[in-house]
Amino acid sequence: MVKPDYRLTYHLTPEYGWMNDPNGFVHINGEYHLFYQHYPYKPVWGPMHWGHAVSRDLIHWEYLPIALAPDEEFDAGGCFSGSAIVVDGELVLMYTGHVVTGPDNTMDYKQAQGLAYSKDGQTFKKYVNNPVIGYDLIPSGVSQRDFRDPKVFHHDGQYYVVLGSNDTQGNGLILLYRSDDLKQWTFVNILAKSDGTFGDNWECPDLFHLGDKDVLMFSPQRMPAQGNEYTNLHSTMYMVGKFDSKAGTFTTERFAQVDHGFDFYAPQSTIDSKGRRIVIGWMDMWESDMPTQDGHHWAGAMSLPREMVLDGDRILFRPIEEIEASRCNVFEITDVAFSGKQTVDTIGDCYELEVEFEAGQTKTFGLKLRVNEATGQETVLTYQTAEGLLSLDRNHSGIGPGGERKAAVPLMDGKLALRIFVDKSSIEVFAGNGETVMTARIYPDQESRGIILFSEGKNRVVSLRKWDIQ
Ligand code: FRU
């Protein structure tokens, strides 16, 4: 049995065992299907299966039977990440078959792409002629090993797929393929490639139209930090620009980080029947300690689904509105002037908190969450007014990895607005209108539930509202 401590309540976690990347995110017949990289036997990464869950509101999920297991020659080492597409009412999955080819499983492997079909949305049949994008379709000058994470989409009457790889010289890249029937594929072009500053291998690419632009989103591995940006071992980024499907090119106008916290990786998006572009990410990070691996029998979680809205040449990320239906027990204070420390008269470990500060002349201010003053546990959000920086500090959060992340968040009319989601072992902070998001896993004791405001100098809380999420 999984242990209940740290188990999230309104985020998707594996029923048992391990979870990483979101896969096959799709909206069909009024339901959102979300698949995920899954090892069902232990809370560790192992030969990958596709776990499967379904939801009507993106908050309450029902587990379905495992969709894919490694049982073919071309996927014997695992069914790696991929995506879904609906063709004539049928759900089609496209995924990477991973094969280990020698004694060193970090070096000796090959990857190719296969299909699986489902008529009922529950049971999947792998295509008999898999792989459909085989080893022979990898262009020269590109890794013959890292060739994975197909994101399939329909565009101008044809199917396209983007795949992640590298040039074997330390530069991540994205490959573009085209097909009429999902079975016969031709290589079009290298759609985008690192110039040496964007990491040595790119994983989980996604390409979609948003507003009047195109967006390329991906997860660069080992991308060097740029100041306060891209400070995790592996990052997530998006490029806003123009996709030319005929030429197979992407012209970038602007790029930015998707999430500025510690734990957000391999995001995948889908579009729903309301026309919303929704993204969800794995709310963990490779090579970062996961305390629930130790005796809890589960590890890994998904982020809150976020709606993406284009604003000029940047993307705003907003928690999907369905979460508001789960709010209860409202607590509210308005117009509170304070300096120093101010304890808020409510507690919790599973809530949404919306707060607006008026910075005034205050040098630094912020709030502490999941506080236990007796033990010193706290997760701290600090705003430095002169620098315009918001920081998330989990050095005293509890067990698990510590550290601090900082992001540029300009004040709006002298005010800082934050929407914060806390769920047992996670925190997600949306600043302003969704210009900046910071996500982290934290592992405080159950007793660490306090909320404290602090300010160096006179500050005013315009309003603070908190709802338990049930
Ligand atoms: C990203 C990733 C993918 C791969 C999968 C394997 O987190 O490394 O590139 O398909 O995880 O589980």
mmCIF file of C-alpha atoms in Angstrom, residues 109-451:
data_model
loop_
_atom_site.group_PDB
_atom_site.id
_atom_site.type_symbol
_atom_site.label_atom_id
_atom_site.label_comp_id
_atom_site.label_asym_id
_atom_site.label_seq_id
_atom_site.Cartn_x
_atom_site.Cartn_y
_atom_site.Cartn_z
ATOM 1 C CA TYR A 109 20.602 1.823 -27.159
ATOM 2 C CA LYS A 110 18.524 2.719 -30.191
ATOM 3 C CA GLN A 111 15.118 4.322 -30.600
ATOM 4 C CA ALA A 112 12.354 4.331 -33.241
ATOM 5 C CA GLN A 113 8.711 5.425 -33.381
ATOM 6 C CA GLY A 114 5.643 3.209 -33.350
ATOM 7 C CA LEU A 115 1.842 3.460 -33.349
ATOM 8 C CA ALA A 116 -0.922 1.962 -31.232
ATOM 9 C CA TYR A 117 -4.658 2.188 -31.942
ATOM 10 C CA SER A 118 -7.729 2.128 -29.719
ATOM 11 C CA LYS A 119 -11.414 2.058 -30.611
ATOM 12 C CA ASP A 120 -12.727 2.206 -27.042
ATOM 13 C CA GLY A 121 -10.129 4.583 -25.570
ATOM 14 C CA GLN A 122 -9.052 1.911 -23.066
ATOM 15 C CA THR A 123 -7.412 -0.994 -24.847
ATOM 16 C CA PHE A 124 -4.625 -0.361 -27.310
ATOM 17 C CA LYS A 125 -3.356 -2.515 -30.159
ATOM 18 C CA LYS A 126 0.138 -1.882 -31.434
ATOM 19 C CA TYR A 127 0.426 -1.503 -35.201
ATOM 20 C CA VAL A 128 1.782 -4.711 -36.781
ATOM 21 C CA ASN A 129 4.344 -2.921 -38.956
ATOM 22 C CA ASN A 130 5.987 -0.914 -36.175
ATOM 23 C CA PRO A 131 8.239 0.987 -36.176
ATOM 24 C CA VAL A 132 6.788 3.537 -38.601
ATOM 25 C CA ILE A 133 9.697 5.962 -38.262
ATOM 26 C CA GLY A 134 12.619 3.571 -38.146
ATOM 27 C CA TYR A 135 16.363 3.895 -37.640
ATOM 28 C CA ASP A 136 16.842 4.275 -41.427
ATOM 29 C CA LEU A 137 14.940 7.593 -41.383
ATOM 30 C CA ILE A 138 17.439 9.323 -39.083
ATOM 31 C CA PRO A 139 19.344 11.851 -41.221
ATOM 32 C CA SER A 140 23.133 11.849 -41.205
ATOM 33 C CA GLY A 141 24.881 14.271 -38.879
ATOM 34 C CA VAL A 142 22.252 13.492 -36.223
ATOM 35 C CA SER A 143 22.536 11.121 -33.244
ATOM 36 C CA GLN A 144 21.731 7.573 -34.314
ATOM 37 C CA ARG A 145 20.802 6.899 -30.693
ATOM 38 C CA ASP A 146 18.728 9.776 -29.278
ATOM 39 C CA PHE A 147 15.648 9.827 -31.462
ATOM 40 C CA ARG A 148 12.571 10.139 -29.359
ATOM 41 C CA ASP A 149 9.378 11.702 -28.010
ATOM 42 C CA PRO A 150 7.193 12.127 -31.137
ATOM 43 C CA LYS A 151 4.565 14.878 -30.949
ATOM 44 C CA VAL A 152 2.164 14.301 -33.806
ATOM 45 C CA PHE A 153 -0.238 16.891 -35.237
ATOM 46 C CA HIS A 154 -2.384 17.600 -38.268
ATOM 47 C CA HIS A 155 -1.564 20.658 -40.357
ATOM 48 C CA ASP A 156 -2.667 21.764 -43.840
ATOM 49 C CA GLY A 157 -4.079 18.339 -44.720
ATOM 50 C CA GLN A 158 -1.045 16.325 -43.639
ATOM 51 C CA TYR A 159 0.390 14.782 -40.520
ATOM 52 C CA TYR A 160 3.592 16.078 -38.999
ATOM 53 C CA VAL A 161 5.784 14.879 -36.201
ATOM 54 C CA VAL A 162 8.488 16.665 -34.224
ATOM 55 C CA LEU A 163 11.166 14.546 -32.529
ATOM 56 C CA GLY A 164 13.966 15.360 -30.106
ATOM 57 C CA SER A 165 17.641 14.598 -30.772
ATOM 58 C CA ASN A 166 21.136 16.134 -30.966
ATOM 59 C CA ASP A 167 23.961 16.535 -33.477
ATOM 60 C CA THR A 168 26.450 14.432 -31.397
ATOM 61 C CA GLN A 169 28.566 17.599 -31.042
ATOM 62 C CA GLY A 170 26.751 18.904 -27.959
ATOM 63 C CA ASN A 171 23.796 20.625 -29.608
ATOM 64 C CA GLY A 172 20.177 19.637 -29.071
ATOM 65 C CA LEU A 173 17.866 19.733 -32.088
ATOM 66 C CA ILE A 174 14.365 18.974 -33.347
ATOM 67 C CA LEU A 175 13.582 16.829 -36.399
ATOM 68 C CA LEU A 176 10.456 17.311 -38.524
ATOM 69 C CA TYR A 177 8.722 14.471 -40.444
ATOM 70 C CA ARG A 178 5.655 14.466 -42.701
ATOM 71 C CA SER A 179 3.081 11.791 -43.607
ATOM 72 C CA ASP A 180 -0.265 11.325 -45.366
ATOM 73 C CA ASP A 181 -1.431 8.352 -43.306
ATOM 74 C CA LEU A 182 0.688 8.185 -40.094
ATOM 75 C CA LYS A 183 2.363 5.020 -41.447
ATOM 76 C CA GLN A 184 4.686 6.181 -44.229
ATOM 77 C CA TRP A 185 6.906 9.042 -43.138
ATOM 78 C CA THR A 186 9.465 11.242 -44.847
ATOM 79 C CA PHE A 187 12.072 13.419 -43.191
ATOM 80 C CA VAL A 188 11.483 17.129 -43.905
ATOM 81 C CA ASN A 189 14.157 19.091 -42.089
ATOM 82 C CA ILE A 190 15.950 19.935 -38.880
ATOM 83 C CA LEU A 191 13.383 22.378 -37.554
ATOM 84 C CA ALA A 192 15.519 23.976 -34.849
ATOM 85 C CA LYS A 193 18.936 23.450 -33.346
ATOM 86 C CA SER A 194 20.935 24.792 -30.417
ATOM 87 C CA ASP A 195 23.592 27.370 -31.231
ATOM 88 C CA GLY A 196 25.714 25.926 -28.422
ATOM 89 C CA THR A 197 23.929 27.725 -25.583
ATOM 90 C CA PHE A 198 20.690 25.720 -25.400
ATOM 91 C CA GLY A 199 21.785 22.332 -24.106
ATOM 92 C CA ASP A 200 23.251 19.179 -25.613
ATOM 93 C CA ASN A 201 20.093 17.154 -26.233
ATOM 94 C CA TRP A 202 16.473 18.214 -26.682
ATOM 95 C CA GLU A 203 13.630 16.108 -25.324
ATOM 96 C CA CYS A 204 9.864 16.174 -25.653
ATOM 97 C CA PRO A 205 9.322 18.792 -28.384
ATOM 98 C CA ASP A 206 5.853 20.245 -28.958
ATOM 99 C CA LEU A 207 4.772 22.526 -31.824
ATOM 100 C CA PHE A 208 1.437 24.360 -31.933
ATOM 101 C CA HIS A 209 -0.348 27.483 -33.030
ATOM 102 C CA LEU A 210 -1.229 30.013 -30.321
ATOM 103 C CA GLY A 211 -2.968 33.341 -30.981
ATOM 104 C CA ASP A 212 -1.419 34.602 -34.206
ATOM 105 C CA LYS A 213 1.949 32.880 -33.679
ATOM 106 C CA ASP A 214 3.506 29.441 -33.621
ATOM 107 C CA VAL A 215 5.174 28.022 -30.555
ATOM 108 C CA LEU A 216 7.927 25.453 -30.239
ATOM 109 C CA MET A 217 8.261 24.103 -26.704
ATOM 110 C CA PHE A 218 10.877 21.563 -25.600
ATOM 111 C CA SER A 219 13.072 20.362 -22.757
ATOM 112 C CA PRO A 220 16.781 21.071 -23.294
ATOM 113 C CA GLN A 221 19.124 18.835 -21.282
ATOM 114 C CA ARG A 222 22.087 20.345 -19.470
ATOM 115 C CA MET A 223 21.364 23.853 -20.717
ATOM 116 C CA PRO A 224 23.827 26.337 -19.152
ATOM 117 C CA ALA A 225 22.233 28.916 -16.851
ATOM 118 C CA GLN A 226 21.698 32.467 -18.096
ATOM 119 C CA GLY A 227 21.714 34.581 -14.926
ATOM 120 C CA ASN A 228 18.676 33.549 -12.881
ATOM 121 C CA GLU A 229 17.251 31.620 -15.811
ATOM 122 C CA TYR A 230 17.670 27.934 -16.722
ATOM 123 C CA THR A 231 19.306 27.153 -13.379
ATOM 124 C CA ASN A 232 18.102 23.533 -13.147
ATOM 125 C CA LEU A 233 20.153 20.667 -14.547
ATOM 126 C CA HIS A 234 17.528 20.314 -17.292
ATOM 127 C CA SER A 235 15.215 23.089 -18.391
ATOM 128 C CA THR A 236 12.027 23.751 -20.296
ATOM 129 C CA MET A 237 11.743 26.525 -22.836
ATOM 130 C CA TYR A 238 9.447 27.882 -25.506
ATOM 131 C CA MET A 239 10.178 29.766 -28.681
ATOM 132 C CA VAL A 240 7.558 32.044 -30.210
ATOM 133 C CA GLY A 241 7.816 32.539 -33.971
ATOM 134 C CA LYS A 242 6.689 31.268 -37.335
ATOM 135 C CA PHE A 243 6.491 27.651 -38.540
ATOM 136 C CA ASP A 244 6.820 27.066 -42.279
ATOM 137 C CA SER A 245 5.555 23.534 -42.859
ATOM 138 C CA LYS A 246 6.611 23.358 -46.523
ATOM 139 C CA ALA A 247 10.226 24.326 -45.875
ATOM 140 C CA GLY A 248 10.289 22.719 -42.446
ATOM 141 C CA THR A 249 11.662 25.795 -40.723
ATOM 142 C CA PHE A 250 10.876 27.694 -37.548
ATOM 143 C CA THR A 251 11.819 31.372 -37.314
ATOM 144 C CA THR A 252 12.231 32.382 -33.686
ATOM 145 C CA GLU A 253 11.173 35.838 -32.518
ATOM 146 C CA ARG A 254 11.564 35.330 -28.810
ATOM 147 C CA PHE A 255 12.360 32.531 -26.363
ATOM 148 C CA ALA A 256 11.728 32.134 -22.651
ATOM 149 C CA GLN A 257 11.661 29.631 -19.828
ATOM 150 C CA VAL A 258 8.356 27.817 -19.263
ATOM 151 C CA ASP A 259 8.652 27.505 -15.477
ATOM 152 C CA HIS A 260 11.098 29.206 -13.109
ATOM 153 C CA GLY A 261 10.934 26.766 -10.199
ATOM 154 C CA PHE A 262 12.767 23.522 -9.464
ATOM 155 C CA ASP A 263 10.408 20.827 -10.610
ATOM 156 C CA PHE A 264 8.832 21.100 -14.006
ATOM 157 C CA TYR A 265 9.943 19.049 -16.982
ATOM 158 C CA ALA A 266 8.859 17.471 -20.268
ATOM 159 C CA PRO A 267 5.648 19.531 -20.636
ATOM 160 C CA GLN A 268 3.107 18.503 -23.253
ATOM 161 C CA SER A 269 0.115 20.459 -24.515
ATOM 162 C CA THR A 270 -3.222 19.729 -26.138
ATOM 163 C CA ILE A 271 -6.127 21.756 -27.443
ATOM 164 C CA ASP A 272 -9.620 21.081 -26.097
ATOM 165 C CA SER A 273 -13.097 21.562 -27.549
ATOM 166 C CA LYS A 274 -13.261 25.079 -26.062
ATOM 167 C CA GLY A 275 -10.156 25.964 -28.098
ATOM 168 C CA ARG A 276 -7.956 26.237 -25.015
ATOM 169 C CA ARG A 277 -4.290 25.267 -25.330
ATOM 170 C CA ILE A 278 -3.531 23.438 -22.090
ATOM 171 C CA VAL A 279 -0.096 22.347 -20.910
ATOM 172 C CA ILE A 280 0.852 19.912 -18.183
ATOM 173 C CA GLY A 281 4.358 19.040 -17.007
ATOM 174 C CA TRP A 282 6.075 16.400 -14.907
ATOM 175 C CA MET A 283 6.356 18.079 -11.489
ATOM 176 C CA ASP A 284 9.768 16.630 -10.644
ATOM 177 C CA MET A 285 13.303 16.789 -12.007
ATOM 178 C CA TRP A 286 15.784 14.140 -13.058
ATOM 179 C CA GLU A 287 18.691 13.575 -10.703
ATOM 180 C CA SER A 288 16.906 15.344 -7.861
ATOM 181 C CA ASP A 289 16.028 13.418 -4.683
ATOM 182 C CA MET A 290 12.454 12.136 -4.433
ATOM 183 C CA PRO A 291 11.788 11.280 -0.757
ATOM 184 C CA THR A 292 8.722 9.122 -1.496
ATOM 185 C CA GLN A 293 10.963 6.595 -3.251
ATOM 186 C CA ASP A 294 11.977 5.541 0.215
ATOM 187 C CA GLY A 295 9.239 3.278 1.583
ATOM 188 C CA HIS A 296 6.235 5.161 0.177
ATOM 189 C CA HIS A 297 5.763 2.953 -2.911
ATOM 190 C CA TRP A 298 5.083 5.870 -5.268
ATOM 191 C CA ALA A 299 7.091 8.681 -6.883
ATOM 192 C CA GLY A 300 6.306 11.401 -9.393
ATOM 193 C CA ALA A 301 3.433 13.821 -9.967
ATOM 194 C CA MET A 302 1.925 15.993 -12.673
ATOM 195 C CA SER A 303 1.700 19.778 -12.415
ATOM 196 C CA LEU A 304 -1.607 21.589 -12.361
ATOM 197 C CA PRO A 305 -2.861 21.871 -15.949
ATOM 198 C CA ARG A 306 -2.208 25.412 -17.183
ATOM 199 C CA GLU A 307 -3.930 27.346 -19.932
ATOM 200 C CA MET A 308 -1.544 29.116 -22.282
ATOM 201 C CA VAL A 309 -2.504 32.527 -23.647
ATOM 202 C CA LEU A 310 -0.394 34.493 -26.078
ATOM 203 C CA ASP A 311 0.302 38.088 -25.045
ATOM 204 C CA GLY A 312 2.356 39.806 -27.754
ATOM 205 C CA ASP A 313 5.331 37.506 -28.102
ATOM 206 C CA ARG A 314 5.178 35.905 -24.676
ATOM 207 C CA ILE A 315 3.009 33.204 -23.167
ATOM 208 C CA LEU A 316 0.926 33.674 -20.043
ATOM 209 C CA PHE A 317 0.396 30.500 -18.012
ATOM 210 C CA ARG A 318 -2.802 30.345 -15.976
ATOM 211 C CA PRO A 319 -4.229 27.618 -13.768
ATOM 212 C CA ILE A 320 -7.198 26.097 -15.592
ATOM 213 C CA GLU A 321 -10.434 27.675 -14.383
ATOM 214 C CA GLU A 322 -11.938 24.287 -13.407
ATOM 215 C CA ILE A 323 -9.879 24.388 -10.212
ATOM 216 C CA GLU A 324 -12.186 27.132 -8.882
ATOM 217 C CA ALA A 325 -15.033 24.604 -8.583
ATOM 218 C CA SER A 326 -12.991 22.760 -5.935
ATOM 219 C CA ARG A 327 -12.597 25.793 -3.679
ATOM 220 C CA CYS A 328 -14.204 25.673 -0.229
ATOM 221 C CA ASN A 329 -13.865 27.263 3.247
ATOM 222 C CA VAL A 330 -12.934 30.733 2.057
ATOM 223 C CA PHE A 331 -10.764 32.847 4.360
ATOM 224 C CA GLU A 332 -10.379 36.520 3.481
ATOM 225 C CA ILE A 333 -8.615 39.610 4.768
ATOM 226 C CA THR A 334 -8.480 42.951 3.022
ATOM 227 C CA ASP A 335 -6.530 46.141 3.399
ATOM 228 C CA VAL A 336 -4.059 45.148 6.119
ATOM 229 C CA ALA A 337 -1.131 47.492 6.721
ATOM 230 C CA PHE A 338 1.752 45.767 8.475
ATOM 231 C CA SER A 339 5.483 45.684 8.961
ATOM 232 C CA GLY A 340 7.714 43.000 10.410
ATOM 233 C CA LYS A 341 5.884 39.730 10.921
ATOM 234 C CA GLN A 342 2.157 39.114 10.693
ATOM 235 C CA THR A 343 0.649 35.674 11.271
ATOM 236 C CA VAL A 344 -2.347 34.941 9.074
ATOM 237 C CA ASP A 345 -5.258 33.483 10.983
ATOM 238 C CA THR A 346 -5.669 30.363 8.899
ATOM 239 C CA ILE A 347 -3.645 27.231 8.190
ATOM 240 C CA GLY A 348 -3.481 24.469 5.624
ATOM 241 C CA ASP A 349 -1.534 22.075 3.450
ATOM 242 C CA CYS A 350 -3.900 21.768 0.532
ATOM 243 C CA TYR A 351 -5.166 25.118 -0.695
ATOM 244 C CA GLU A 352 -5.190 28.009 -3.131
ATOM 245 C CA LEU A 353 -4.029 31.382 -1.859
ATOM 246 C CA GLU A 354 -4.482 34.619 -3.761
ATOM 247 C CA VAL A 355 -2.656 37.638 -2.403
ATOM 248 C CA GLU A 356 -1.979 41.167 -3.567
ATOM 249 C CA PHE A 357 0.707 43.288 -1.905
ATOM 250 C CA GLU A 358 1.226 47.001 -2.342
ATOM 251 C CA ALA A 359 4.990 47.306 -2.147
ATOM 252 C CA GLY A 360 5.210 51.010 -1.260
ATOM 253 C CA GLN A 361 8.757 51.778 -0.104
ATOM 254 C CA THR A 362 9.280 48.251 1.239
ATOM 255 C CA LYS A 363 12.690 46.769 0.477
ATOM 256 C CA THR A 364 11.731 43.129 0.854
ATOM 257 C CA PHE A 365 8.469 41.443 1.715
ATOM 258 C CA GLY A 366 6.666 38.221 1.129
ATOM 259 C CA LEU A 367 5.094 35.250 2.777
ATOM 260 C CA LYS A 368 6.036 32.009 4.423
ATOM 261 C CA LEU A 369 3.946 28.912 3.843
ATOM 262 C CA ARG A 370 3.869 25.435 5.367
ATOM 263 C CA VAL A 371 5.312 27.019 8.522
ATOM 264 C CA ASN A 372 5.936 25.338 11.845
ATOM 265 C CA GLU A 373 7.600 27.880 14.109
ATOM 266 C CA ALA A 374 8.472 25.174 16.659
ATOM 267 C CA THR A 375 10.588 23.201 14.189
ATOM 268 C CA GLY A 376 11.628 26.074 11.921
ATOM 269 C CA GLN A 377 10.063 24.545 8.844
ATOM 270 C CA GLU A 378 8.959 27.083 6.240
ATOM 271 C CA THR A 379 8.801 27.615 2.490
ATOM 272 C CA VAL A 380 9.555 31.242 1.741
ATOM 273 C CA LEU A 381 8.483 33.550 -1.088
ATOM 274 C CA THR A 382 10.404 36.835 -0.979
ATOM 275 C CA TYR A 383 10.047 39.866 -3.198
ATOM 276 C CA GLN A 384 12.987 42.263 -3.548
ATOM 277 C CA THR A 385 11.431 45.518 -4.669
ATOM 278 C CA ALA A 386 14.482 47.334 -6.071
ATOM 279 C CA GLU A 387 15.651 44.276 -8.033
ATOM 280 C CA GLY A 388 12.132 43.267 -9.101
ATOM 281 C CA LEU A 389 12.916 39.661 -8.150
ATOM 282 C CA LEU A 390 10.665 37.002 -6.680
ATOM 283 C CA SER A 391 12.402 34.111 -4.962
ATOM 284 C CA LEU A 392 11.205 30.702 -3.845
ATOM 285 C CA ASP A 393 13.309 29.256 -1.043
ATOM 286 C CA ARG A 394 12.851 25.622 0.012
ATOM 287 C CA ASN A 395 15.988 25.319 2.133
ATOM 288 C CA HIS A 396 13.870 24.874 5.272
ATOM 289 C CA SER A 397 10.815 23.277 3.686
ATOM 290 C CA GLY A 398 11.300 19.830 5.216
ATOM 291 C CA ILE A 399 13.005 16.707 3.937
ATOM 292 C CA GLY A 400 14.083 16.454 0.301
ATOM 293 C CA PRO A 401 16.256 18.777 -1.766
ATOM 294 C CA GLY A 402 16.654 22.446 -0.803
ATOM 295 C CA GLY A 403 17.718 25.463 -2.842
ATOM 296 C CA GLU A 404 16.384 28.799 -4.005
ATOM 297 C CA ARG A 405 15.101 29.958 -7.395
ATOM 298 C CA LYS A 406 14.670 33.570 -8.493
ATOM 299 C CA ALA A 407 12.631 35.104 -11.285
ATOM 300 C CA ALA A 408 12.166 38.630 -12.592
ATOM 301 C CA VAL A 409 8.625 39.749 -11.757
ATOM 302 C CA PRO A 410 7.914 43.437 -12.371
ATOM 303 C CA LEU A 411 5.394 45.150 -10.092
ATOM 304 C CA MET A 412 2.152 46.207 -11.753
ATOM 305 C CA ASP A 413 0.933 49.622 -10.543
ATOM 306 C CA GLY A 414 3.238 49.163 -7.560
ATOM 307 C CA LYS A 415 1.551 45.877 -6.690
ATOM 308 C CA LEU A 416 2.567 42.228 -6.613
ATOM 309 C CA ALA A 417 -0.210 39.719 -7.281
ATOM 310 C CA LEU A 418 0.374 36.024 -6.595
ATOM 311 C CA ARG A 419 -1.817 32.958 -6.962
ATOM 312 C CA ILE A 420 -0.336 30.068 -5.048
ATOM 313 C CA PHE A 421 -1.363 26.408 -5.068
ATOM 314 C CA VAL A 422 -0.197 24.195 -2.229
ATOM 315 C CA ASP A 423 -0.944 20.481 -2.327
ATOM 316 C CA LYS A 424 0.713 18.369 0.404
ATOM 317 C CA SER A 425 4.128 18.048 -1.262
ATOM 318 C CA SER A 426 3.945 20.723 -3.963
ATOM 319 C CA ILE A 427 3.788 24.462 -4.442
ATOM 320 C CA GLU A 428 3.026 26.333 -7.674
ATOM 321 C CA VAL A 429 3.258 30.121 -7.747
ATOM 322 C CA PHE A 430 1.642 32.116 -10.569
ATOM 323 C CA ALA A 431 2.756 35.766 -10.584
ATOM 324 C CA GLY A 432 0.877 38.679 -12.145
ATOM 325 C CA ASN A 433 -1.292 37.545 -15.023
ATOM 326 C CA GLY A 434 0.708 34.349 -15.447
ATOM 327 C CA GLU A 435 3.885 35.981 -16.808
ATOM 328 C CA THR A 436 5.955 33.866 -14.407
ATOM 329 C CA VAL A 437 5.337 30.487 -12.800
ATOM 330 C CA MET A 438 7.513 28.809 -10.175
ATOM 331 C CA THR A 439 6.922 25.162 -9.314
ATOM 332 C CA ALA A 440 8.516 23.038 -6.612
ATOM 333 C CA ARG A 441 8.094 19.822 -4.715
ATOM 334 C CA ILE A 442 8.463 20.305 -0.959
ATOM 335 C CA TYR A 443 8.225 17.730 1.821
ATOM 336 C CA PRO A 444 7.223 19.413 5.092
ATOM 337 C CA ASP A 445 5.853 17.619 8.158
ATOM 338 C CA GLN A 446 2.078 17.371 8.292
ATOM 339 C CA GLU A 447 2.102 19.804 11.233
ATOM 340 C CA SER A 448 3.777 22.534 9.148
ATOM 341 C CA ARG A 449 0.680 24.424 8.081
ATOM 342 C CA GLY A 450 1.124 28.034 9.147
ATOM 343 C CA ILE A 451 1.005 31.132 6.936
#
